[in-house]
Each structure stands twice: as structure tokens, then as C-alpha cells.
CSV table of C-alpha atoms and ligand atoms in Angstrom, one decimal:
chain,number,residue,atom,x,y,z
M,1,MET,CA,11.0,-27.1,5.6
M,2,PRO,CA,10.4,-23.7,3.8
M,3,TYR,CA,7.7,-21.7,4.8
M,4,TYR,CA,4.7,-19.5,4.2
M,5,SER,CA,1.9,-17.0,5.6
M,6,LEU,CA,-1.1,-16.4,4.4
M,7,ALA,CA,-3.2,-12.9,4.0
M,8,LEU,CA,-6.4,-12.2,4.1
M,9,ASP,CA,-8.2,-8.4,3.5
M,10,ILE,CA,-11.5,-8.7,4.3
M,11,GLY,CA,-13.7,-6.0,3.3
M,12,ALA,CA,-17.6,-5.4,3.3
M,13,THR,CA,-17.6,-5.5,-0.4
M,14,LYS,CA,-15.0,-8.4,-1.0
M,15,THR,CA,-12.3,-10.7,0.5
M,16,VAL,CA,-8.4,-10.6,-1.0
M,17,GLY,CA,-6.8,-13.6,0.3
M,18,ALA,CA,-2.5,-13.8,-0.2
M,19,ILE,CA,0.3,-16.2,-0.5
M,20,VAL,CA,3.1,-13.9,1.4
M,21,ILE,CA,7.0,-15.3,1.3
M,22,ASN,CA,9.7,-13.0,2.6
M,23,ASN,CA,7.0,-10.4,3.2
M,24,LYS,CA,6.5,-10.6,-1.1
M,25,ILE,CA,2.8,-11.3,-2.4
M,26,ILE,CA,3.4,-14.5,-4.4
M,27,LYS,CA,-0.4,-15.2,-5.2
M,28,LEU,CA,-3.8,-13.6,-5.0
M,29,ILE,CA,-7.3,-14.5,-4.9
M,30,LYS,CA,-10.5,-12.2,-4.9
M,31,LYS,CA,-13.9,-13.3,-3.6
M,32,PRO,CA,-17.3,-11.6,-2.9
M,33,THR,CA,-17.6,-11.5,0.8
M,34,ALA,CA,-21.2,-11.6,0.7
M,35,SER,CA,-21.3,-9.6,3.9
M,36,SER,CA,-24.9,-9.5,4.2
M,37,THR,CA,-25.4,-13.1,3.9
M,38,GLY,CA,-25.0,-13.7,8.0
M,39,ARG,CA,-22.5,-14.7,10.4
M,40,PHE,CA,-22.3,-18.4,9.4
M,41,LYS,CA,-22.1,-17.9,5.9
M,42,ILE,CA,-19.5,-15.1,6.3
M,43,LEU,CA,-17.6,-17.4,8.3
M,44,LYS,CA,-18.0,-20.2,5.9
M,45,ASN,CA,-16.5,-18.1,3.4
M,46,ILE,CA,-13.6,-16.9,5.3
M,47,GLU,CA,-13.2,-20.8,6.0
M,48,GLN,CA,-13.4,-21.4,2.3
M,49,MET,CA,-10.7,-18.8,1.1
M,50,ILE,CA,-7.7,-20.3,3.7
M,51,LYS,CA,-8.6,-23.7,2.4
M,52,ASP,CA,-8.5,-22.6,-1.2
M,53,LEU,CA,-5.1,-21.0,-0.9
M,54,ILE,CA,-3.7,-23.6,0.9
M,55,ALA,CA,-4.5,-25.8,-2.0
M,56,GLN,CA,-2.5,-23.5,-4.5
M,57,LYS,CA,0.4,-24.9,-6.7
M,58,GLU,CA,3.0,-22.3,-5.5
M,59,VAL,CA,2.9,-23.6,-1.7
M,60,ALA,CA,3.0,-27.5,-2.8
M,61,GLY,CA,5.3,-28.9,-0.3
M,62,LEU,CA,6.1,-25.7,1.9
M,63,LYS,CA,4.6,-25.2,5.5
M,64,LEU,CA,1.9,-22.8,6.6
M,65,LYS,CA,3.1,-20.8,9.6
M,66,GLU,CA,0.9,-18.0,10.2
M,67,ILE,CA,-2.3,-16.6,9.3
M,68,GLY,CA,-2.9,-12.6,9.1
M,69,VAL,CA,-6.3,-11.1,8.8
M,70,GLY,CA,-7.2,-7.4,8.7
M,71,LEU,CA,-11.0,-7.1,8.3
M,72,ALA,CA,-13.3,-4.0,8.0
M,73,GLY,CA,-14.9,-3.7,11.6
M,74,GLN,CA,-13.9,-2.9,15.3
M,75,ILE,CA,-11.5,-5.7,16.1
M,76,ASN,CA,-10.3,-6.5,19.8
M,77,GLN,CA,-6.8,-7.5,18.7
M,78,LYS,CA,-5.5,-8.7,22.3
M,79,ASP,CA,-9.1,-11.2,22.3
M,80,GLY,CA,-8.6,-11.9,18.7
M,81,LEU,CA,-12.2,-10.9,19.2
M,82,VAL,CA,-14.5,-8.9,16.1
M,83,ILE,CA,-16.3,-6.6,18.4
M,84,SER,CA,-18.6,-5.3,15.9
M,85,THR,CA,-19.1,-4.0,12.0
M,86,THR,CA,-21.1,-1.5,10.5
M,87,ASN,CA,-21.4,-2.8,6.9
M,88,PHE,CA,-22.0,-6.6,7.4
M,89,SER,CA,-24.7,-7.8,8.4
M,90,SER,CA,-26.1,-7.3,11.8
M,91,ASP,CA,-25.1,-10.6,13.7
M,92,PHE,CA,-21.7,-10.5,12.5
M,93,LYS,CA,-20.2,-9.8,15.9
M,94,ASN,CA,-18.6,-10.4,19.1
M,95,ILE,CA,-17.0,-13.3,17.1
M,96,LYS,CA,-13.9,-14.8,18.8
M,97,LEU,CA,-12.2,-15.1,15.0
M,98,THR,CA,-8.6,-15.7,16.4
M,99,LYS,CA,-10.0,-18.7,18.0
M,100,ILE,CA,-12.0,-20.0,15.6
M,101,LEU,CA,-9.6,-20.1,12.9
M,102,THR,CA,-6.5,-21.2,14.7
M,103,ASP,CA,-8.5,-24.3,15.9
M,104,LYS,CA,-9.1,-25.1,12.5
M,105,PHE,CA,-5.9,-24.4,10.9
M,106,LYS,CA,-4.0,-24.9,13.9
M,107,VAL,CA,-1.2,-21.9,13.4
M,108,PRO,CA,-0.9,-18.4,15.0
M,109,VAL,CA,-3.5,-16.2,13.7
M,110,LYS,CA,-2.8,-12.1,13.9
M,111,LEU,CA,-6.3,-10.0,13.3
M,112,ASN,CA,-6.7,-6.5,13.5
M,113,ASN,CA,-8.7,-3.8,12.0
M,114,ASP,CA,-8.1,-3.6,8.3
M,115,VAL,CA,-7.1,0.2,8.0
M,116,LYS,CA,-4.6,0.0,11.0
M,117,CYS,CA,-3.4,-3.0,8.8
M,118,PHE,CA,-3.0,-0.6,5.9
M,119,THR,CA,-1.3,2.4,8.1
M,120,LEU,CA,1.0,-0.3,9.8
M,121,GLY,CA,2.0,-2.0,5.5
M,122,GLU,CA,2.2,1.3,4.0
M,123,ALA,CA,4.7,2.9,7.5
M,124,ARG,CA,7.0,-0.7,7.0
M,125,PHE,CA,6.7,-1.5,3.1
M,126,GLY,CA,5.2,1.2,1.1
M,127,ILE,CA,4.6,5.6,0.7
M,128,GLY,CA,4.7,5.6,5.1
M,129,ARG,CA,8.9,4.4,5.3
M,130,GLY,CA,10.7,6.9,7.0
M,131,TYR,CA,7.8,8.9,8.5
M,132,GLN,CA,7.2,8.1,12.3
M,133,ASN,CA,3.6,10.2,12.3
M,134,ILE,CA,1.0,8.5,9.7
M,135,ILE,CA,-2.5,8.7,9.2
M,136,GLY,CA,-3.9,6.3,6.8
M,137,LEU,CA,-7.7,5.9,5.5
M,138,THR,CA,-9.3,4.2,3.3
M,139,PHE,CA,-12.7,5.2,1.3
M,140,GLY,CA,-14.6,2.4,0.0
M,141,THR,CA,-18.3,1.3,1.4
M,142,GLY,CA,-17.2,2.8,4.7
M,143,ILE,CA,-14.5,4.9,5.8
M,144,GLY,CA,-11.7,3.4,8.1
M,145,GLY,CA,-8.2,4.9,9.7
M,146,GLY,CA,-5.2,4.1,11.5
M,147,ILE,CA,-3.0,6.4,13.0
M,148,MET,CA,0.7,5.6,13.9
M,149,ILE,CA,2.4,8.7,16.3
M,150,ASN,CA,5.8,8.5,16.8
M,151,ASN,CA,6.1,5.4,15.2
M,152,GLN,CA,3.3,3.7,17.3
M,153,ILE,CA,-0.8,2.3,16.2
M,154,LEU,CA,-2.6,4.3,18.7
M,155,THR,CA,-4.9,1.9,19.9
M,156,GLY,CA,-7.4,3.5,22.3
M,157,LYS,CA,-8.6,1.4,25.5
M,158,ASN,CA,-10.8,-0.7,23.0
M,159,ASN,CA,-8.3,-0.6,19.8
M,160,THR,CA,-11.1,1.5,18.0
M,161,ALA,CA,-9.1,4.3,17.5
M,162,GLY,CA,-9.2,5.8,14.5
M,163,GLU,CA,-13.2,4.9,13.6
M,164,PHE,CA,-12.9,8.3,11.4
M,165,GLY,CA,-16.1,7.3,9.4
M,166,HIS,CA,-18.3,7.8,12.3
M,167,MET,CA,-16.9,11.3,13.1
M,168,LYS,CA,-19.2,14.2,12.6
M,169,ILE,CA,-19.5,15.7,9.6
M,170,SER,CA,-21.4,19.0,8.8
M,171,GLY,CA,-20.0,18.8,5.4
M,172,HIS,CA,-22.1,19.6,1.8
M,173,TRP,CA,-24.4,16.7,0.4
M,174,LEU,CA,-27.4,18.6,-1.9
M,175,GLY,CA,-30.4,16.7,-0.6
M,176,PRO,CA,-31.5,14.7,2.5
M,177,VAL,CA,-28.6,13.5,4.7
M,178,HIS,CA,-29.0,9.6,4.9
M,179,VAL,CA,-28.4,7.3,7.8
M,180,CYS,CA,-25.1,5.7,7.9
M,181,GLY,CA,-25.0,1.7,8.5
M,182,CYS,CA,-24.1,2.8,12.1
M,183,GLY,CA,-27.6,3.8,12.8
M,184,GLU,CA,-26.9,8.1,12.6
M,185,LYS,CA,-26.8,10.6,10.6
M,186,PHE,CA,-24.1,13.5,9.5
M,187,CYS,CA,-21.6,10.5,10.1
M,188,PHE,CA,-18.2,11.0,7.8
M,189,GLU,CA,-18.5,7.9,5.9
M,190,SER,CA,-22.1,8.6,4.8
M,191,VAL,CA,-21.0,12.1,3.1
M,192,ALA,CA,-17.1,11.2,1.5
M,193,SER,CA,-17.1,7.5,1.1
M,194,ALA,CA,-17.4,6.0,-2.6
M,195,LYS,CA,-20.6,4.5,-1.7
M,196,ALA,CA,-21.5,8.0,-0.9
M,197,TRP,CA,-19.7,9.4,-3.8
M,198,LEU,CA,-21.9,6.6,-6.3
M,199,LYS,CA,-25.3,8.0,-4.8
M,200,LEU,CA,-24.0,11.7,-5.5
M,201,ALA,CA,-22.8,10.7,-9.5
M,202,LYS,CA,-26.2,9.3,-9.8
M,203,LYS,CA,-28.1,12.0,-8.4
M,204,PHE,CA,-26.2,14.5,-10.2
M,205,ASN,CA,-22.9,13.7,-12.2
M,206,GLU,CA,-19.3,12.6,-11.6
M,207,ASN,CA,-18.1,15.6,-11.4
M,208,LYS,CA,-20.2,17.3,-9.2
M,209,ALA,CA,-19.7,13.8,-7.0
M,210,ASN,CA,-16.2,14.5,-7.1
M,211,GLU,CA,-16.9,18.6,-5.8
M,212,ILE,CA,-18.5,17.4,-2.7
M,213,VAL,CA,-17.0,14.5,-1.8
M,214,ALA,CA,-14.0,16.1,-1.9
M,215,HIS,CA,-14.5,19.1,0.0
M,216,ASN,CA,-16.4,16.5,3.0
M,217,ILE,CA,-13.1,14.3,2.7
M,218,ALA,CA,-11.0,17.5,3.2
M,219,ILE,CA,-13.1,18.6,6.4
M,220,GLY,CA,-12.9,15.4,7.9
M,221,LEU,CA,-8.4,15.4,7.5
M,222,GLN,CA,-8.5,19.3,8.5
M,223,ASN,CA,-9.9,18.1,11.5
M,224,LEU,CA,-7.5,15.2,12.0
M,225,CYS,CA,-4.5,17.2,11.1
M,226,GLN,CA,-6.0,19.4,14.1
M,227,ILE,CA,-5.9,16.8,16.6
M,228,LEU,CA,-2.9,14.6,15.6
M,229,ASN,CA,-0.3,16.8,13.6
M,230,PRO,CA,0.8,13.9,11.2
M,231,GLU,CA,3.7,14.6,8.3
M,232,ILE,CA,1.3,12.8,5.9
M,233,ILE,CA,-1.8,11.3,5.3
M,234,ILE,CA,-2.1,8.3,3.0
M,235,LEU,CA,-5.4,7.8,1.1
M,236,GLY,CA,-6.5,4.5,-0.2
M,237,GLY,CA,-9.8,2.7,-1.4
M,238,ARG,CA,-11.5,2.4,-4.4
M,239,LEU,CA,-12.4,5.9,-4.4
M,240,ILE,CA,-8.8,7.5,-4.6
M,241,LYS,CA,-8.2,5.2,-7.5
M,242,GLN,CA,-9.7,7.8,-9.6
M,243,GLU,CA,-6.9,11.0,-10.1
M,244,LYS,CA,-9.1,13.6,-10.8
M,245,ILE,CA,-10.8,13.0,-6.7
M,246,LEU,CA,-7.2,13.1,-5.3
M,247,VAL,CA,-6.6,16.8,-7.0
M,248,LYS,CA,-9.4,17.9,-5.9
M,249,ILE,CA,-8.7,16.9,-2.2
M,250,LYS,CA,-5.5,18.3,-1.9
M,251,LYS,CA,-6.7,21.6,-3.2
M,252,GLU,CA,-10.1,21.6,-0.7
M,253,PHE,CA,-7.4,21.0,1.7
M,254,LEU,CA,-5.2,23.7,1.4
M,255,ASN,CA,-7.7,26.2,1.1
M,256,GLN,CA,-9.4,24.9,4.2
M,257,THR,CA,-6.2,25.0,6.0
M,258,LYS,CA,-4.9,28.5,4.5
M,259,HIS,CA,-5.1,29.9,8.0
M,260,TYR,CA,-3.0,27.2,9.6
M,261,PRO,CA,0.7,27.7,9.2
M,262,TRP,CA,1.6,25.1,11.3
M,263,LEU,CA,0.0,22.5,8.9
M,264,LYS,CA,1.4,24.0,5.6
M,265,ASN,CA,3.6,21.1,5.1
M,266,THR,CA,1.3,18.1,5.6
M,267,LYS,CA,1.4,15.5,2.7
M,268,ILE,CA,-1.8,14.2,1.3
M,269,VAL,CA,-0.5,11.3,-1.1
M,270,ALA,CA,-2.4,8.1,-2.6
M,271,THR,CA,-1.2,5.0,-1.2
M,272,LYS,CA,1.6,3.0,-2.8
M,273,LEU,CA,0.5,-0.8,-2.5
M,274,GLY,CA,-3.0,-0.1,-2.4
M,275,SER,CA,-5.0,-3.4,-0.6
M,276,GLU,CA,-1.7,-5.4,-0.6
M,277,ALA,CA,-0.9,-2.6,2.0
M,278,ILE,CA,-3.4,-4.6,4.3
M,279,LEU,CA,-2.3,-8.0,3.4
M,280,LEU,CA,1.4,-7.0,4.5
M,281,GLY,CA,0.3,-5.0,7.5
M,282,SER,CA,-1.6,-7.8,8.7
M,283,LEU,CA,1.2,-10.2,9.2
M,284,ILE,CA,2.9,-7.7,11.1
Y,301,ZN,ZN1,-21.3,6.1,11.3
């Protein structure tokens, strides 16, 4: 009997579910994550998304092989554990999500941080093909990161290497600095995420928001390049869908790295696969 896989991209704002056959996405469903509604409801929504995918006519007569989950949080991949999340309700932490889903659906479940999945997906199937040293960043409600060095995803002790959103940035803001979802001030994501952009666009205008956020993003990228020396930086998330901001980020990055010839050829590109990178990467 032919097989299919399911992949979920669970962000703080929306959840995307996909049916995947032979590394190709053949059906997508989107729903709000309702991440502020509490642990019980969020888990119910995840289970319902999987049930909805299994019920699609495209997979009638096929057998479910596996489920991949990319989640916007800190994940202990070995234990299939959601350690914590900063943009979900405060009780959505310390959850053995792999066990919950394996018990329910009786198939192997892979769980990883969404942007590690994004970086893997782009490296294998997208614009990162052929590169061995890649940084992936996504700019949505928060900022997520994935690091691939010499073809290996860096994990660190708790698989949380790449939590770029909470590194501290003394960027521009033009107003009182607000507190990040993690409880701290001056986090990268509180001055450079899509959420930060929206606040600035409301306060000033879109051009000013682009200018400030691009400047802040370029500071973050410059720091990451000094530490990790990637060949290519792949940017994704809803903020990057605007062509104008990508142009500004590249310009700011060149400006901020002009004294560092060793960073001269670092490529900055927009994602090719978008959220499909997370979905395909969750099954790797
Ligand atoms: Zn933070």
C-alpha cells in the first residue's frame, strides 16, 4: 500500500498542515493556532488538524507513515519535548508532544523547532542547496533561527542553539522599548520582528518602519556573521514577503560590514520555499 506523510508548521499565529508524498506537498490546510487559549485547547487544535488531513480525499486508500512537526518554541528533539514557548499561552511548556501524538495516531512523530526545520528544508530542497554553511531566520510574531555549519544543524546542549530572537540588540526604536514575550528588554525580536514592524508602521508609517527594522535586522545579521561565518543567510517569515524591506536589509548589511572584508561575499536571500520549507524540513 502506498504511503503518505503529514507535516505541521505550528506558529504562534497560524498552523499549516500538509499532506506530503515523495517530498512533494500535495495538499495544504491553514488554521489559526489560537496560541493564547491554553495548553488543552492548543493540543486539541493540533489533533484536529491531523484528523482533518487524514480525512482528505487525496489520501483515501493510502497509509499514514509518519508525522513531522515544526513548532515555534524551544524543543528537546531527543525526548520529543516542547521545553517552552515565548509567544504561546504560558502553560504551553514541558509537553511531551511526540508521545501524545504517537499514542494517538500510532505512527512515528518527529518534532523540531520550526526554524531548524526551515533551515533544513531550504538546505535540502530550496535556495540553500549546494551550501554547507547556512543561517536561516524567520521574521513573524517572533524571530527564529537555525544554524547549519559544515552540513550539520547546530543543536547545543538543549537543541536551542539559534534562539536569535532573544539576543540583545542596541538597535533603533524611536520610543520606549517594549518588553519581549520572554520578559526581557532589548531582545532582537522586540525591535526587528514582523510584530515590531507593525507597531512602528502604526506609530509612524511603512517607510519609517522599513528603515528602522532593516537597520536592526542588519545589526543582528552582522553579529551572527562574525560568530558563524555562513556562506548564505536565508530569510523567511511574513515580514520578508515585502520586497522593499529585503532591499533595505541588504543595503544596511553592506553598510555595516564594509570594514570586514571576510564578510564581503556573504549572500542574503529570501526563502524560496516559504513555509513549505518548514513542512518539508519537519520530515527530515
Ligand atoms: Zn526575548
